[in-house]
Structures are given as structure tokens and as C-alpha cells.
Short mmCIF file of C-alpha atoms in Angstrom, two decimals:
data_model
loop_
_atom_site.label_atom_id
_atom_site.label_comp_id
_atom_site.label_asym_id
_atom_site.label_seq_id
_atom_site.Cartn_x
_atom_site.Cartn_y
_atom_site.Cartn_z
CA GLU C 1 0.00 0.00 0.00
CA ALA C 2 1.49 3.31 -1.11
CA ASP C 3 1.75 6.23 1.30
CA ILE C 4 -0.01 8.78 -0.85
CA TYR C 5 -3.13 10.53 0.32
CA GLN C 6 -5.82 12.62 -1.30
CA THR C 7 -8.52 14.73 0.28
CA PRO C 8 -11.37 15.08 -0.03
CA ARG C 9 -12.39 11.70 -1.46
CA TYR C 10 -15.68 13.09 -2.71
CA LEU C 11 -16.68 16.69 -3.38
CA VAL C 12 -19.95 18.13 -4.67
CA ILE C 13 -19.93 21.88 -5.24
CA GLY C 14 -21.76 24.56 -7.17
CA THR C 15 -20.56 26.32 -10.30
CA GLY C 16 -18.17 29.19 -9.75
CA LYS C 17 -16.69 27.96 -6.50
CA LYS C 18 -12.95 27.84 -5.90
CA ILE C 19 -11.66 24.45 -4.82
CA THR C 20 -8.37 22.89 -3.86
CA LEU C 21 -7.71 19.17 -4.07
CA GLU C 22 -5.03 18.03 -1.67
CA CYS C 23 -2.36 15.42 -2.36
CA SER C 24 0.41 14.36 0.00
CA GLN C 25 2.99 11.59 -0.08
CA THR C 26 5.36 10.44 2.63
CA MET C 27 7.75 8.45 0.43
CA GLY C 28 10.07 11.35 -0.37
CA HIS C 29 9.42 11.05 -4.10
CA ASP C 30 10.58 13.97 -6.23
CA LYS C 31 8.16 13.41 -9.10
CA MET C 32 4.44 13.96 -8.66
CA TYR C 33 1.53 13.93 -11.08
CA TRP C 34 -2.14 14.82 -11.46
CA TYR C 35 -4.39 12.80 -13.74
CA GLN C 36 -7.98 13.21 -14.79
CA GLN C 37 -10.08 10.11 -15.44
CA ASP C 38 -13.65 9.84 -16.68
CA PRO C 39 -15.60 6.56 -16.25
CA GLY C 40 -14.43 3.87 -18.66
CA MET C 41 -11.78 6.13 -20.13
CA GLU C 42 -8.00 6.28 -19.89
CA LEU C 43 -6.10 8.47 -17.47
CA HIS C 44 -5.01 11.82 -18.86
CA LEU C 45 -2.02 13.67 -17.43
CA ILE C 46 -2.90 17.27 -16.57
CA HIS C 47 0.06 18.38 -14.42
CA TYR C 48 3.39 17.06 -13.23
CA SER C 49 6.32 18.17 -11.10
CA TYR C 50 9.95 17.11 -10.99
CA GLY C 51 10.49 18.61 -7.56
CA VAL C 52 10.03 21.67 -5.38
CA ASN C 53 9.16 24.82 -7.37
CA SER C 54 8.90 22.78 -10.58
CA THR C 55 5.50 22.36 -12.27
CA GLU C 56 4.57 21.58 -15.86
CA LYS C 57 1.34 21.17 -17.78
CA GLY C 58 0.51 17.69 -19.01
CA ASP C 59 -1.01 16.43 -22.22
CA LEU C 60 -4.61 17.31 -21.46
CA SER C 61 -5.38 21.00 -21.30
CA SER C 62 -6.78 21.90 -17.90
CA GLU C 63 -7.97 25.12 -16.31
CA SER C 64 -6.58 23.94 -12.99
CA THR C 65 -3.29 25.09 -11.49
CA VAL C 66 -0.83 23.35 -9.19
CA SER C 67 1.95 24.30 -6.82
CA ARG C 68 4.89 22.44 -5.30
CA ILE C 69 6.26 24.34 -2.33
CA ARG C 70 7.14 21.19 -0.37
CA THR C 71 8.33 17.83 -1.67
CA GLU C 72 5.49 15.94 -0.02
CA HIS C 73 2.64 18.24 -1.05
CA PHE C 74 1.15 18.83 -4.53
CA PRO C 75 -2.24 20.57 -4.36
CA LEU C 76 -4.46 21.25 -7.39
CA THR C 77 -6.67 24.33 -7.53
CA LEU C 78 -9.67 25.27 -9.66
CA GLU C 79 -10.39 29.00 -9.39
CA SER C 80 -13.93 28.74 -10.73
CA ALA C 81 -15.41 25.27 -11.02
CA ARG C 82 -17.73 24.37 -13.90
CA PRO C 83 -19.82 21.26 -14.66
CA SER C 84 -17.25 20.31 -17.34
CA HIS C 85 -14.74 19.82 -14.49
CA THR C 86 -16.78 16.92 -13.12
CA SER C 87 -14.41 13.95 -13.12
CA GLN C 88 -12.13 11.81 -10.99
CA TYR C 89 -8.77 13.36 -10.16
CA LEU C 90 -5.89 11.04 -9.33
CA CYS C 91 -2.60 12.10 -7.79
CA ALA C 92 0.54 9.99 -8.14
CA SER C 93 4.21 10.07 -7.25
CA SER C 94 7.18 8.10 -8.51
CA GLU C 95 10.68 7.17 -7.45
CA GLY C 96 13.67 7.75 -9.67
CA LYS C 97 14.81 4.14 -10.11
CA THR C 98 11.86 2.47 -11.80
CA ASP C 99 9.54 5.44 -12.29
CA THR C 100 6.70 3.21 -11.17
CA GLN C 101 3.90 5.54 -10.21
CA TYR C 102 2.08 5.12 -6.93
CA PHE C 103 -1.45 6.46 -7.01
CA GLY C 104 -3.61 8.00 -4.36
CA PRO C 105 -7.25 6.91 -3.92
CA GLY C 106 -8.55 9.79 -6.02
CA THR C 107 -11.01 12.64 -5.55
CA ARG C 108 -14.39 12.31 -7.22
CA LEU C 109 -15.46 15.86 -8.09
CA THR C 110 -19.00 16.78 -9.10
CA VAL C 111 -19.79 20.35 -10.10
CA LEU C 112 -23.48 21.18 -10.25
CA LYS I 1 0.26 8.11 -33.26
CA ASN I 2 1.24 6.40 -30.01
CA GLN I 3 -1.63 4.34 -28.71
CA VAL I 4 -2.48 1.56 -26.29
CA GLU I 5 -5.47 -0.64 -27.11
CA GLN I 6 -6.90 -3.16 -24.68
CA SER I 7 -9.31 -6.02 -25.20
CA PRO I 8 -11.80 -7.11 -24.26
CA GLN I 9 -13.42 -3.94 -22.92
CA SER I 10 -15.18 -6.00 -20.26
CA LEU I 11 -15.15 -9.62 -19.15
CA ILE I 12 -17.22 -11.71 -16.77
CA ILE I 13 -15.89 -15.01 -15.45
CA LEU I 14 -16.76 -17.43 -12.67
CA GLU I 15 -14.68 -17.66 -9.55
CA GLY I 16 -11.83 -20.14 -9.92
CA LYS I 17 -11.56 -19.78 -13.69
CA ASN I 18 -8.57 -18.40 -15.57
CA CYS I 19 -8.63 -15.48 -17.96
CA THR I 20 -6.32 -13.54 -20.27
CA LEU I 21 -6.44 -9.84 -21.00
CA GLN I 22 -4.80 -8.35 -24.09
CA CYS I 23 -2.88 -5.15 -24.76
CA ASN I 24 -1.61 -3.94 -28.14
CA TYR I 25 0.49 -0.82 -28.42
CA THR I 26 2.10 1.35 -31.05
CA VAL I 27 4.29 3.38 -28.69
CA SER I 28 7.79 4.03 -29.96
CA PRO I 29 10.50 4.17 -28.78
CA PHE I 30 9.50 1.64 -26.17
CA SER I 31 10.84 1.75 -22.64
CA ASN I 32 8.65 -0.49 -20.51
CA LEU I 33 5.12 -1.83 -20.08
CA ARG I 34 3.19 -1.98 -16.85
CA TRP I 35 -0.06 -3.61 -15.84
CA TYR I 36 -2.07 -1.85 -13.15
CA LYS I 37 -5.12 -3.01 -11.20
CA GLN I 38 -7.69 -0.36 -10.36
CA ASP I 39 -10.44 -1.21 -7.90
CA THR I 40 -13.64 0.80 -8.19
CA GLY I 41 -13.20 4.21 -6.59
CA ARG I 42 -9.49 3.69 -5.94
CA GLY I 43 -6.24 4.62 -7.62
CA PRO I 44 -4.38 2.11 -9.82
CA VAL I 45 -1.88 -0.26 -8.18
CA SER I 46 1.11 -1.62 -10.12
CA LEU I 47 1.07 -5.38 -10.75
CA THR I 48 4.01 -5.94 -13.09
CA ILE I 49 6.60 -4.02 -15.08
CA MET I 50 8.50 -5.39 -18.07
CA THR I 51 11.29 -3.90 -20.09
CA PHE I 52 12.20 -4.66 -23.69
CA SER I 53 14.33 -7.69 -22.79
CA GLU I 54 11.75 -9.36 -20.55
CA ASN I 55 9.03 -11.54 -22.02
CA THR I 56 7.32 -12.74 -18.87
CA LYS I 57 6.82 -11.52 -15.33
CA SER I 58 4.77 -13.04 -12.54
CA ASN I 59 3.21 -11.59 -9.42
CA GLY I 60 1.34 -14.29 -7.55
CA ARG I 61 -1.62 -15.41 -9.67
CA TYR I 62 -0.89 -12.68 -12.23
CA THR I 63 1.45 -13.43 -15.13
CA ALA I 64 2.24 -10.83 -17.75
CA THR I 65 3.86 -11.56 -21.10
CA LEU I 66 5.44 -9.20 -23.58
CA ASP I 67 6.24 -9.65 -27.27
CA ALA I 68 8.16 -6.52 -28.19
CA ASP I 69 8.36 -7.58 -31.84
CA THR I 70 4.60 -7.68 -32.32
CA LYS I 71 4.02 -5.01 -29.65
CA GLN I 72 1.61 -7.15 -27.71
CA SER I 73 1.23 -7.95 -24.05
CA SER I 74 -1.13 -10.14 -22.11
CA LEU I 75 -2.09 -10.48 -18.47
CA HIS I 76 -3.11 -13.96 -17.38
CA ILE I 77 -5.02 -14.39 -14.14
CA THR I 78 -5.05 -17.87 -12.65
CA ALA I 79 -7.72 -19.28 -10.36
CA SER I 80 -9.65 -16.04 -10.20
CA GLN I 81 -11.05 -14.73 -6.94
CA LEU I 82 -13.88 -12.32 -6.21
CA SER I 83 -11.28 -9.72 -5.20
CA ASP I 84 -9.89 -9.80 -8.75
CA SER I 85 -12.95 -7.83 -9.88
CA ALA I 86 -11.42 -4.54 -11.04
CA SER I 87 -10.23 -2.64 -14.07
CA TYR I 88 -6.87 -3.77 -15.44
CA ILE I 89 -4.92 -1.05 -17.19
CA CYS I 90 -2.01 -1.48 -19.58
CA VAL I 91 0.49 1.40 -19.47
CA VAL I 92 3.38 1.83 -21.89
CA SER I 93 6.30 4.18 -21.33
CA ASP I 94 8.40 5.68 -24.10
CA ARG I 95 11.95 6.93 -23.98
CA GLY I 96 11.24 10.15 -25.81
CA SER I 97 11.60 12.47 -22.85
CA THR I 98 13.16 12.71 -19.42
CA LEU I 99 9.72 12.24 -17.94
CA GLY I 100 9.25 8.93 -19.75
CA ARG I 101 5.84 9.72 -21.14
CA LEU I 102 3.16 7.20 -20.16
CA TYR I 103 0.43 6.01 -22.51
CA PHE I 104 -2.61 4.53 -20.81
CA GLY I 105 -5.09 2.03 -22.17
CA ARG I 106 -8.75 2.35 -21.26
CA GLY I 107 -8.62 -0.81 -19.23
CA THR I 108 -10.47 -4.12 -19.20
CA GLN I 109 -13.25 -4.27 -16.63
CA LEU I 110 -13.14 -7.75 -15.09
CA THR I 111 -16.02 -9.06 -13.02
CA VAL I 112 -15.65 -12.33 -11.12
CA TRP I 113 -18.90 -14.01 -10.12
CA PRO I 114 -19.24 -16.54 -7.31
#
């Protein structure tokens, strides 16, 4: 079981609200990732980070932003949520040797 | 275009039976291939990882094979259990960037019935 945590697990909010999805890992991994996954579909990379103060956009365009002030913490923020943001958001981290990614349990976001 | 295709999309088997899931990919240059298990409402968990030189890898009742020439992989599950019900995702990594870009399949949804 990987030591990577996401909160909240489920979130239902109204349009226009600002939200932050939390992700923390205690494995000391430098690389961290955010994925978006719709039911029955593949994971899409939306953000990644090589380390502190390093963030990059992934393959799927996203209106969300991320920050990496501490190694263990990689929060994702939506300034103004919309129904199109409804999805599952998965956070992951990886070690340098194998680059195997360890995933958190995910946050299921519903925007009404 | 780099892609990962999995089949079947869904599969139902009886407890105790074996099954094989397929993954075809067009990713190039190839670095490694992973199989992940994703339980409903959870994040994926790595089952196996294979590099170009490996053609089989086992993890308990899970055995993955890789044919790098035909760009095909399979995941064989032996003596299935109810807890095997999950989505199984094939993930291929390329060597085209420092990040090692990952290409995800859509998964095979396996349901094991008692």
C-alpha cells in the first residue's frame, strides 16, 4: 500500500466555487503527477512536477493550477469550477529508479 | 500516433476460472510496459513491469507476457477470486523524454462471479 493521500475523497460543489484538491505523499518522491479520469476512459495527465518549485502542464489541457512548495505536497486548484470539471482526479508520485507511479485513492469531483 | 489498445473492454468469469487480457500498443520508442489493477473508486496499483528484454513476469496469480516484436502484451489471471474484480490497465512508457511519457489504455473491466 502506497503512502499517498488525497482529500477530499468526494466533493460536490456549485458552479463558480474555488476548490483545492489536496495530495500528499510520505515516500520522499521527487516526481508527482495529477491525472484526470472519466468513467471507462483512460487516465489523462494534466500536471506534473519534478520537484520543489517545478511544475509543468501535461497532455490534457486543464484550467486547474498546481503548486509544489514542499516535496510531499502537490495541491491542485480550480479557481472557478464548472460542470465540465466533473471527473475523478488522481494524484501519483514516482521514485527515480523504476519510475513506477504510486497512485492515491482519487477525488471524485461533481460540479453542479 | 502512439496508442495503447486493450481487449476485451469487459469480461465476466466465474470464480476459480482463468482469464487472459490483451494489450496492443504502437508506442515508440519503447521503454517499458506496466499492468495496473484499479479497484472501483481507488487509484491504480502496479502489478508488473516489463522492459524490452523481458518476455514474462509473474506476481502471484498474475502473469504478464510481452512480445516486443509484435508489440503485444497479455495479463493472465489464474484461479480467479472475487477480489480480482477490477479494471486492469495497460500502461506503456516511451523513452522520448526525461519524464518517460506514459500512454494509458482504457482498461479491461473484469467481473468475477461466485
